[in-house]
Short mmCIF file of C-alpha atoms in Angstrom, two decimals:
data_model
loop_
_atom_site.label_atom_id
_atom_site.label_comp_id
_atom_site.label_asym_id
_atom_site.label_seq_id
_atom_site.Cartn_x
_atom_site.Cartn_y
_atom_site.Cartn_z
CA UNK A 1 26.02 -30.44 -16.71
CA UNK A 2 29.31 -29.97 -14.72
CA UNK A 3 31.35 -30.54 -17.90
CA UNK A 4 29.35 -27.76 -19.66
CA UNK A 5 29.98 -25.38 -16.72
CA UNK A 6 33.75 -26.33 -16.76
CA UNK A 7 33.89 -25.72 -20.47
CA UNK A 8 32.11 -22.40 -20.20
CA UNK A 9 34.49 -21.28 -17.42
CA UNK A 10 37.40 -22.29 -19.59
CA UNK A 11 36.21 -20.22 -22.54
CA UNK A 12 35.45 -17.38 -20.11
CA UNK A 13 39.09 -17.40 -18.88
CA UNK A 14 40.59 -17.87 -22.39
CA UNK A 15 38.36 -15.06 -23.90
CA UNK A 16 39.30 -12.65 -21.09
CA UNK A 17 42.92 -13.52 -21.27
CA UNK A 18 43.48 -13.08 -24.99
CA UNK A 19 41.06 -10.26 -25.70
CA UNK A 20 42.42 -8.58 -22.61
CA UNK A 21 45.96 -8.61 -23.84
CA UNK A 22 45.13 -6.11 -26.61
CA UNK A 23 42.20 -4.58 -24.74
CA UNK A 24 44.20 -3.41 -21.77
CA UNK A 25 46.33 -1.20 -23.96
CA UNK A 26 43.07 0.44 -25.16
CA UNK A 27 41.73 0.68 -21.60
CA UNK A 28 44.93 2.45 -20.43
CA UNK A 29 44.71 4.88 -23.41
CA UNK A 30 41.12 5.64 -22.57
CA UNK A 31 41.83 6.35 -18.90
CA UNK A 32 44.77 8.63 -19.62
CA UNK A 33 43.07 10.43 -22.46
CA UNK A 34 39.85 10.79 -20.45
CA UNK A 35 41.72 12.71 -17.74
CA UNK A 36 43.30 14.98 -20.42
CA UNK A 37 39.80 15.65 -21.78
CA UNK A 38 38.71 16.90 -18.42
CA UNK A 39 40.75 19.99 -18.96
CA UNK A 40 41.37 20.26 -22.75
CA UNK A 41 38.39 20.02 -25.11
CA UNK A 42 38.48 19.27 -28.71
CA UNK A 43 38.80 22.56 -30.70
CA UNK A 44 35.59 24.29 -31.41
CA UNK A 45 34.46 27.89 -32.22
CA UNK A 46 31.61 29.31 -30.17
CA UNK A 47 29.78 32.54 -30.75
CA UNK A 48 31.72 34.41 -28.09
CA UNK A 49 34.92 33.66 -30.00
CA UNK A 50 33.28 34.59 -33.31
CA UNK A 51 32.14 37.95 -31.90
CA UNK A 52 35.59 38.70 -30.50
CA UNK A 53 37.07 38.31 -33.97
CA UNK A 54 34.59 40.61 -35.85
CA UNK A 55 34.89 44.47 -36.44
CA UNK A 56 32.12 46.75 -35.36
CA UNK A 57 29.08 46.77 -37.58
CA UNK A 58 29.15 49.63 -40.04
CA UNK A 59 25.44 50.39 -39.73
CA UNK A 60 25.71 53.58 -41.89
CA UNK A 61 26.59 51.39 -44.96
CA UNK A 62 23.67 48.97 -44.64
CA UNK A 63 21.28 49.64 -47.53
CA UNK A 64 19.25 46.43 -47.44
CA UNK A 65 16.73 45.44 -44.78
CA UNK A 66 16.52 41.77 -43.78
CA UNK A 67 13.55 41.03 -45.88
CA UNK A 68 15.34 42.50 -48.89
CA UNK A 69 18.32 40.33 -48.07
CA UNK A 70 16.08 37.25 -48.03
CA UNK A 71 14.65 38.22 -51.36
CA UNK A 72 18.20 38.67 -52.83
CA UNK A 73 19.12 35.23 -51.57
CA UNK A 74 16.02 33.63 -52.96
CA UNK A 75 14.74 32.75 -49.53
CA UNK A 76 10.88 33.16 -49.30
CA UNK A 77 10.16 31.43 -45.95
CA UNK A 78 11.41 31.72 -42.43
CA UNK A 79 15.18 31.04 -42.55
CA UNK A 80 16.98 28.80 -39.98
CA UNK A 81 19.38 31.74 -39.35
CA UNK A 82 19.73 35.33 -40.54
CA UNK A 83 22.68 37.42 -39.26
CA UNK A 84 24.17 40.79 -40.23
CA UNK A 85 27.98 40.97 -39.74
CA UNK A 86 31.02 42.50 -41.34
CA UNK A 87 33.01 40.70 -44.04
CA UNK A 88 36.27 42.62 -43.65
CA UNK A 89 35.00 46.19 -44.34
CA UNK A 90 31.70 45.26 -45.96
CA UNK A 91 28.49 44.59 -44.02
CA UNK A 92 26.83 41.35 -45.24
CA UNK A 93 23.91 39.13 -44.40
CA UNK A 94 24.52 35.45 -43.71
CA UNK A 95 21.55 33.15 -44.24
CA UNK A 96 21.13 29.51 -43.48
CA UNK A 97 18.03 27.82 -44.91
CA UNK A 98 16.36 24.69 -43.82
CA UNK A 99 18.23 22.47 -46.39
CA UNK A 100 21.61 23.53 -44.72
CA UNK A 101 22.38 25.85 -47.70
CA UNK A 102 24.35 28.94 -46.73
CA UNK A 103 24.17 32.26 -48.59
CA UNK A 104 26.10 35.45 -48.08
CA UNK A 105 24.54 38.65 -49.40
CA UNK A 106 26.08 42.10 -49.49
CA UNK A 107 24.08 44.50 -47.25
CA UNK A 108 25.22 47.38 -49.60
CA UNK A 109 24.11 46.12 -53.07
CA UNK A 110 22.43 42.70 -52.57
CA UNK A 111 25.00 40.68 -54.64
CA UNK A 112 25.68 37.19 -53.55
CA UNK A 113 29.17 36.59 -52.31
CA UNK A 114 30.12 32.94 -53.08
CA UNK A 115 33.88 32.91 -52.94
CA UNK A 116 36.64 34.82 -51.16
CA UNK A 117 40.27 34.66 -52.10
CA UNK A 118 43.32 34.05 -49.99
CA UNK A 119 44.18 37.82 -49.83
CA UNK A 120 40.71 38.64 -48.53
CA UNK A 121 40.88 35.76 -46.02
CA UNK A 122 44.08 37.24 -44.67
CA UNK A 123 42.39 40.63 -44.29
CA UNK A 124 39.54 38.94 -42.39
CA UNK A 125 42.02 37.18 -40.12
CA UNK A 126 43.66 40.52 -39.20
CA UNK A 127 40.61 41.52 -37.23
CA UNK A 128 41.17 38.72 -34.82
CA UNK A 129 42.32 40.08 -31.49
CA UNK A 130 45.31 37.68 -31.44
CA UNK A 131 46.49 38.64 -34.90
CA UNK A 132 50.24 39.59 -34.80
CA UNK A 133 51.63 38.53 -38.24
CA UNK A 134 48.97 36.62 -40.09
CA UNK A 135 50.15 34.31 -42.94
CA UNK A 136 48.50 31.77 -45.19
CA UNK A 137 49.73 28.33 -44.20
CA UNK A 138 47.77 26.27 -46.82
CA UNK A 139 44.39 25.64 -48.28
CA UNK A 140 42.80 22.51 -46.80
CA UNK A 141 39.82 20.52 -47.67
CA UNK A 142 39.78 18.36 -44.54
CA UNK A 143 42.28 17.90 -41.80
CA UNK A 144 42.40 16.59 -38.19
CA UNK A 145 40.60 19.54 -36.73
CA UNK A 146 38.06 20.16 -39.55
CA UNK A 147 37.35 16.51 -40.27
CA UNK A 148 33.55 16.51 -39.44
CA UNK A 149 30.74 17.07 -41.79
CA UNK A 150 29.71 20.35 -40.11
CA UNK A 151 32.34 22.15 -42.15
CA UNK A 152 31.35 20.76 -45.49
CA UNK A 153 29.31 23.82 -46.51
CA UNK A 154 32.43 26.04 -45.98
CA UNK A 155 35.12 23.92 -47.81
CA UNK A 156 37.86 24.37 -48.84
CA UNK A 157 39.24 26.29 -45.90
CA UNK A 158 42.10 28.73 -45.68
CA UNK A 159 44.37 27.90 -42.81
CA UNK A 160 45.98 31.01 -41.42
CA UNK A 161 48.51 31.27 -38.72
CA UNK A 162 48.19 34.47 -36.66
CA UNK A 163 51.82 34.56 -35.52
CA UNK A 164 50.95 35.02 -31.86
CA UNK A 165 52.65 33.44 -28.93
CA UNK A 166 49.84 30.92 -28.46
CA UNK A 167 50.38 29.63 -32.02
CA UNK A 168 46.72 30.39 -33.01
CA UNK A 169 45.50 29.12 -36.36
CA UNK A 170 42.27 30.14 -38.01
CA UNK A 171 40.14 28.32 -40.63
CA UNK A 172 38.46 30.80 -42.92
CA UNK A 173 35.75 29.49 -45.29
CA UNK A 174 36.46 30.05 -48.98
CA UNK A 175 32.66 30.06 -49.28
CA UNK A 176 31.48 33.22 -47.76
CA UNK A 177 34.62 34.19 -45.90
CA UNK A 178 33.51 33.36 -42.33
CA UNK A 179 35.92 32.20 -39.65
CA UNK A 180 34.61 28.79 -38.67
CA UNK A 181 37.30 27.32 -36.34
CA UNK A 182 40.38 28.30 -34.46
CA UNK A 183 42.99 26.19 -32.68
CA UNK A 184 45.94 26.94 -30.44
CA UNK A 185 49.24 25.17 -30.17
CA UNK A 186 48.31 23.89 -26.73
CA UNK A 187 44.97 22.56 -27.95
CA UNK A 188 46.61 20.73 -30.90
CA UNK A 189 49.29 19.14 -28.73
CA UNK A 190 47.07 18.01 -25.82
CA UNK A 191 44.35 16.64 -28.07
CA UNK A 192 46.70 14.05 -29.36
CA UNK A 193 46.73 12.75 -25.80
CA UNK A 194 43.07 13.46 -25.24
CA UNK A 195 40.06 13.52 -27.59
CA UNK A 196 41.80 11.97 -30.62
CA UNK A 197 42.81 8.68 -28.99
CA UNK A 198 39.79 8.64 -26.75
CA UNK A 199 37.26 8.94 -29.62
CA UNK A 200 39.45 7.18 -32.07
CA UNK A 201 39.26 10.36 -33.95
CA UNK A 202 41.98 9.98 -36.54
CA UNK A 203 41.28 11.78 -39.75
CA UNK A 204 41.78 8.76 -42.09
CA UNK A 205 38.84 7.01 -40.11
CA UNK A 206 36.73 9.91 -38.95
CA UNK A 207 36.21 11.36 -42.49
CA UNK A 208 33.95 8.37 -43.17
CA UNK A 209 31.33 8.89 -40.51
CA UNK A 210 29.43 5.53 -40.86
CA UNK A 211 32.65 3.59 -40.76
CA UNK A 212 34.03 5.40 -37.82
CA UNK A 213 30.72 4.83 -35.96
CA UNK A 214 30.91 1.03 -36.61
CA UNK A 215 34.51 0.82 -35.52
CA UNK A 216 33.81 2.59 -32.22
CA UNK A 217 30.72 0.45 -31.63
CA UNK A 218 32.53 -2.78 -32.21
CA UNK A 219 35.74 -1.94 -30.44
CA UNK A 220 33.94 -0.60 -27.30
CA UNK A 221 31.39 -3.41 -27.48
CA UNK A 222 34.05 -6.13 -27.49
CA UNK A 223 35.99 -4.43 -24.64
CA UNK A 224 32.75 -4.07 -22.67
CA UNK A 225 32.58 -7.89 -22.77
CA UNK A 226 36.25 -8.08 -21.66
CA UNK A 227 35.40 -5.81 -18.68
CA UNK A 228 32.28 -7.83 -17.83
CA UNK A 229 34.14 -11.14 -18.05
CA UNK A 230 37.01 -9.82 -15.94
CA UNK A 231 34.58 -8.73 -13.20
CA UNK A 232 32.91 -12.13 -13.24
CA UNK A 233 36.18 -13.94 -13.10
CA UNK A 234 37.35 -11.68 -10.27
CA UNK A 235 34.39 -12.57 -8.25
CA UNK A 236 34.71 -16.30 -8.99
CA UNK A 237 38.40 -16.30 -7.81
CA UNK A 238 37.85 -13.94 -4.84
CA UNK A 239 38.05 -15.59 -1.41
CA UNK A 240 35.19 -13.57 -0.02
CA UNK A 241 33.61 -16.40 1.96
CA UNK A 242 36.61 -18.70 2.28
CA UNK A 243 39.94 -16.88 2.45
CA UNK A 244 43.18 -18.16 0.95
CA UNK A 245 46.36 -18.66 2.89
CA UNK A 246 47.26 -15.92 5.33
CA UNK A 247 43.69 -14.55 5.10
CA UNK A 248 44.20 -13.30 1.53
CA UNK A 249 41.14 -12.85 -0.69
CA UNK A 250 43.19 -13.49 -3.85
CA UNK A 251 45.15 -16.53 -4.88
CA UNK A 252 47.55 -14.44 -7.00
CA UNK A 253 50.79 -12.58 -6.19
CA UNK A 254 52.59 -9.71 -7.93
CA UNK A 255 50.93 -8.14 -10.99
CA UNK A 256 48.28 -10.72 -10.98
CA UNK A 257 47.34 -9.83 -7.46
CA UNK A 258 47.18 -6.05 -8.37
CA UNK A 259 45.03 -6.87 -11.46
CA UNK A 260 42.63 -9.04 -9.35
CA UNK A 261 42.28 -6.66 -6.35
CA UNK A 262 41.98 -3.44 -8.30
CA UNK A 263 39.58 -5.17 -10.70
CA UNK A 264 37.29 -6.13 -7.79
CA UNK A 265 37.46 -2.53 -6.52
CA UNK A 266 37.15 -0.69 -9.73
CA UNK A 267 35.68 -3.25 -12.07
CA UNK A 268 32.16 -2.04 -11.77
CA UNK A 269 33.22 1.53 -12.66
CA UNK A 270 35.29 0.27 -15.66
CA UNK A 271 32.27 -1.72 -16.86
CA UNK A 272 30.00 1.23 -16.38
CA UNK A 273 32.33 3.57 -18.32
CA UNK A 274 32.57 1.10 -21.12
CA UNK A 275 28.84 0.45 -21.33
CA UNK A 276 28.02 4.16 -21.19
CA UNK A 277 30.65 4.91 -23.78
CA UNK A 278 29.16 2.37 -26.03
CA UNK A 279 25.66 3.87 -25.45
CA UNK A 280 27.09 7.26 -26.56
CA UNK A 281 27.12 5.91 -30.08
CA UNK A 282 23.36 5.29 -29.82
CA UNK A 283 23.33 1.68 -30.99
CA UNK A 284 20.33 0.73 -32.97
CA UNK A 285 19.14 4.32 -32.75
CA UNK A 286 17.61 3.37 -29.40
CA UNK A 287 17.53 6.94 -28.23
CA UNK A 288 15.57 9.52 -30.28
CA UNK A 289 17.74 12.64 -30.77
CA UNK A 290 15.15 15.33 -31.51
CA UNK A 291 16.12 18.86 -32.29
CA UNK A 292 13.80 21.72 -32.98
CA UNK A 293 12.03 20.96 -36.23
CA UNK A 294 11.29 23.48 -38.98
CA UNK A 295 7.55 23.48 -38.29
CA UNK A 296 8.14 23.84 -34.58
CA UNK A 297 10.40 26.90 -34.85
CA UNK A 298 8.10 28.50 -37.45
CA UNK A 299 5.16 28.13 -35.17
CA UNK A 300 7.25 29.61 -32.31
CA UNK A 301 8.22 32.48 -34.60
CA UNK A 302 4.57 33.10 -35.28
CA UNK A 303 4.88 33.63 -39.13
CA UNK A 304 5.85 31.47 -42.01
CA UNK A 305 7.41 34.42 -44.05
CA UNK A 306 8.15 37.14 -41.55
CA UNK A 307 9.56 40.48 -42.75
CA UNK A 308 11.24 43.43 -41.22
CA UNK A 309 10.11 46.38 -43.29
CA UNK A 310 12.13 49.55 -43.90
CA UNK A 311 15.76 50.44 -43.46
CA UNK A 312 17.55 49.46 -40.35
CA UNK A 313 18.48 52.23 -37.90
CA UNK A 314 21.88 53.70 -38.88
CA UNK A 315 22.88 54.64 -35.28
CA UNK A 316 26.39 53.64 -34.43
CA UNK A 317 26.77 51.08 -31.70
CA UNK A 318 30.39 50.75 -30.54
CA UNK A 319 31.25 47.13 -29.72
CA UNK A 320 28.26 45.60 -31.50
CA UNK A 321 29.56 43.14 -34.11
CA UNK A 322 26.51 41.01 -35.07
CA UNK A 323 22.77 41.53 -35.45
CA UNK A 324 20.74 38.34 -35.62
CA UNK A 325 17.12 38.64 -36.70
CA UNK A 326 14.51 36.45 -35.08
CA UNK A 327 10.69 36.38 -34.81
CA UNK A 328 8.96 35.24 -31.63
CA UNK A 329 5.15 35.04 -31.54
CA UNK A 330 5.08 37.27 -34.64
CA UNK A 331 7.26 39.96 -33.09
CA UNK A 332 10.49 40.74 -34.96
CA UNK A 333 13.57 41.20 -32.80
CA UNK A 334 17.21 42.01 -33.31
CA UNK A 335 19.64 40.18 -31.09
CA UNK A 336 22.92 42.19 -30.85
CA UNK A 337 26.12 40.37 -30.25
CA UNK A 338 28.80 42.40 -28.46
CA UNK A 339 32.57 41.91 -28.78
CA UNK A 340 32.80 41.44 -25.05
CA UNK A 341 30.38 38.38 -25.24
CA UNK A 342 27.14 40.10 -24.19
CA UNK A 343 23.93 39.79 -26.09
CA UNK A 344 21.21 42.43 -25.94
CA UNK A 345 17.79 42.77 -27.60
CA UNK A 346 16.60 45.68 -29.76
CA UNK A 347 13.72 46.64 -31.99
CA UNK A 348 14.91 46.21 -35.67
CA UNK A 349 12.70 49.23 -36.67
CA UNK A 350 14.21 51.89 -34.46
CA UNK A 351 17.00 50.23 -32.56
CA UNK A 352 15.56 50.87 -29.18
CA UNK A 353 16.06 48.22 -26.32
CA UNK A 354 13.42 45.58 -26.28
CA UNK A 355 12.40 42.77 -23.97
CA UNK A 356 9.43 40.43 -24.48
CA UNK A 357 7.20 39.88 -21.49
CA UNK A 358 7.44 36.32 -20.08
CA UNK A 359 3.74 35.82 -20.95
CA UNK A 360 4.40 36.49 -24.66
CA UNK A 361 7.25 33.96 -24.66
CA UNK A 362 5.12 31.26 -22.96
CA UNK A 363 2.24 31.98 -25.39
CA UNK A 364 4.63 31.56 -28.36
CA UNK A 365 6.06 28.32 -26.87
CA UNK A 366 2.60 26.90 -26.49
CA UNK A 367 1.92 27.47 -30.18
CA UNK A 368 5.05 25.34 -31.03
CA UNK A 369 3.30 22.15 -30.10
CA UNK A 370 -0.34 22.82 -31.12
CA UNK A 371 -1.62 19.32 -30.30
CA UNK A 372 -0.29 19.25 -26.73
CA UNK A 373 -1.10 21.04 -23.47
CA UNK A 374 1.53 22.93 -21.50
CA UNK A 375 1.90 21.20 -18.15
CA UNK A 376 5.06 22.70 -16.80
CA UNK A 377 6.22 26.25 -16.56
CA UNK A 378 9.07 27.29 -14.25
CA UNK A 379 11.80 29.87 -14.13
CA UNK A 380 15.06 28.35 -12.98
CA UNK A 381 17.50 30.54 -11.26
CA UNK A 382 19.92 27.65 -10.35
CA UNK A 383 21.22 24.56 -12.10
CA UNK A 384 19.56 21.19 -11.62
CA UNK A 385 19.89 17.65 -12.97
CA UNK A 386 18.75 18.42 -16.42
CA UNK A 387 20.07 22.02 -16.88
CA UNK A 388 23.61 22.37 -15.67
CA UNK A 389 26.99 23.69 -16.61
CA UNK A 390 29.66 21.20 -17.33
CA UNK A 391 32.32 21.93 -20.04
CA UNK A 392 29.96 24.39 -21.62
CA UNK A 393 28.32 27.69 -20.61
CA UNK A 394 24.60 27.62 -19.98
CA UNK A 395 22.23 30.54 -19.43
CA UNK A 396 20.69 31.37 -16.08
CA UNK A 397 18.02 32.19 -15.34
CA UNK A 398 16.19 29.96 -17.88
CA UNK A 399 12.55 29.38 -18.62
CA UNK A 400 11.46 25.73 -18.71
CA UNK A 401 8.13 24.78 -20.29
CA UNK A 402 6.90 21.21 -20.60
CA UNK A 403 4.11 19.49 -22.58
CA UNK A 404 2.00 16.37 -22.38
CA UNK A 405 2.69 15.26 -25.87
CA UNK A 406 3.87 11.55 -26.37
CA UNK A 407 7.57 12.53 -26.19
CA UNK A 408 7.04 14.58 -22.93
CA UNK A 409 8.86 17.53 -24.52
CA UNK A 410 10.64 20.21 -22.58
CA UNK A 411 11.82 23.54 -23.97
CA UNK A 412 14.40 25.73 -22.32
CA UNK A 413 14.13 29.38 -23.33
CA UNK A 414 16.39 32.34 -22.53
CA UNK A 415 13.86 34.82 -20.87
CA UNK A 416 16.16 37.80 -21.74
CA UNK A 417 16.13 37.21 -25.46
CA UNK A 418 13.23 34.78 -26.04
CA UNK A 419 15.61 32.35 -27.79
CA UNK A 420 14.65 28.68 -27.72
CA UNK A 421 18.01 27.30 -26.52
CA UNK A 422 17.29 23.63 -25.83
CA UNK A 423 14.79 20.86 -26.33
CA UNK A 424 14.62 17.60 -24.47
CA UNK A 425 12.15 14.80 -24.15
CA UNK A 426 11.79 11.62 -22.16
CA UNK A 427 14.27 9.78 -24.39
CA UNK A 428 16.91 12.54 -23.99
CA UNK A 429 16.41 12.60 -20.16
CA UNK A 430 16.85 8.91 -19.97
CA UNK A 431 19.94 9.14 -22.06
CA UNK A 432 21.30 11.74 -19.60
CA UNK A 433 21.24 9.14 -16.82
CA UNK A 434 22.38 6.21 -18.96
CA UNK A 435 25.36 8.03 -20.60
CA UNK A 436 26.17 11.42 -19.13
CA UNK A 437 25.83 10.48 -15.50
CA UNK A 438 27.88 7.15 -15.49
CA UNK A 439 30.38 8.31 -18.09
CA UNK A 440 31.02 11.84 -17.08
CA UNK A 441 29.97 11.66 -13.42
CA UNK A 442 28.13 14.94 -13.89
CA UNK A 443 26.01 14.51 -10.82
CA UNK A 444 24.77 17.84 -9.41
CA UNK A 445 26.35 17.30 -5.95
CA UNK A 446 29.83 16.79 -7.47
CA UNK A 447 29.54 19.67 -9.91
CA UNK A 448 28.37 22.00 -7.20
CA UNK A 449 31.45 21.37 -5.06
CA UNK A 450 34.34 21.16 -7.46
CA UNK A 451 37.07 20.08 -7.11
CA UNK A 452 35.09 17.12 -5.67
CA UNK A 453 34.21 16.11 -9.23
CA UNK A 454 37.94 16.25 -10.33
CA UNK A 455 39.07 14.18 -7.35
CA UNK A 456 36.47 11.47 -7.83
CA UNK A 457 36.99 11.10 -11.61
CA UNK A 458 40.75 11.21 -11.37
CA UNK A 459 40.76 8.73 -8.53
CA UNK A 460 38.59 6.30 -10.41
CA UNK A 461 40.66 6.77 -13.56
CA UNK A 462 43.84 5.98 -11.66
CA UNK A 463 42.25 2.79 -10.38
CA UNK A 464 41.26 1.93 -13.95
CA UNK A 465 44.79 2.73 -15.13
CA UNK A 466 46.21 0.23 -12.53
CA UNK A 467 43.85 -2.40 -13.78
CA UNK A 468 44.94 -1.72 -17.33
CA UNK A 469 48.69 -1.49 -16.80
CA UNK A 470 48.74 -4.70 -14.73
CA UNK A 471 46.80 -6.39 -17.47
CA UNK A 472 49.34 -5.10 -20.07
CA UNK A 473 52.23 -6.48 -17.94
CA UNK A 474 50.53 -9.86 -17.47
CA UNK A 475 49.68 -10.14 -21.14
CA UNK A 476 53.21 -9.10 -22.24
CA UNK A 477 54.74 -11.84 -20.00
CA UNK A 478 52.41 -14.43 -21.39
CA UNK A 479 53.16 -13.50 -24.94
CA UNK A 480 56.97 -13.62 -24.22
CA UNK A 481 56.57 -17.10 -22.81
#
């Protein structure tokens, strides 16, 4: 039995030593890039940025109502999305159906607009507030910033430089002419030290989603074992009960001592970060990721094939750049996006301001899960453990309703607009504590008193960096010998 234990310890030491030589380089990269990601996110394009780059809606030129636009697009049922915006100087409807198919229809004559040319893309880019001297850089199918599948329905993309001091570049869809992404010089530079190495997000790998997922799972899984074995070895070699010479708790000196001591102090955090990062890939699909289904949203809308009859009001609304049409509990609404980032609600028939009573919203929400009873209804006017602001803006106040269905579903609804803006269930709430909390340290008490969160995360990252760098030095010396 003792020989088996000795052999197991030997393999434990050898495995940690040789896997750790390469692994510590990756650990160091992850700690450095994680700190960068605290302040520079991967480029994305949110609705406020989209609104800022659009011209005012020319209501006087809109000849088609939303239901006529749906008919022209061949959409007979409630669409996933229906928006009225400007395509350069022409008002158009943009529709997204439940198959992910996007259609752009002229609001003047009902023709479908499938393709836009480079010249028109440049004209679209000139409406951007940062446009100084727009120029076409190239036409891209897929690059480092547009690598994910979310852009597939827009490809190929026109890459247009705005010529501003920030080095802003826009991606304009050749299908439909919509701006779908922007990047700045600062984002592009810092992401090479942040999200790209942290997520192993290199285009050649990330363009194959399943392969990328497997690579991340296996690399992080192996290094999770390295971290676990290091913590185990550190405890085995620590003189916690019987001290070494001069009262030391480590038998090592120099870089080995640094590696041992910092590993004892920060090893649990390193292991926690590795395990939660591995869980972020949802191995084995252990966590159900449920969005709002078509049936659910249609029941919330209150009608399978809703219509907005008649011509839209032609009253000019300075600063309004988008009208999105939704139905809540059978009531049609027009959500108006303003260039300054605000969103207001109007009646699509006459354009007057509109706000649904909370009771109407709650009744519509109850219809979305007909086989379940509503067991929770509260209006949050502050953030809590499940609705909080961290690297993203979130609405307050927000209406939370919960059900007794098998998934213990919660909906979060914007009471000002009636929009269903989030769904979670027991699986998602468990995932929040198994991934978000240990990986991002987004505990409410830290987020409420920033820079407490920054100091804690940076301090722990520095401890992990010392563990990693000492491991790199030790490994390099062993390889040289």
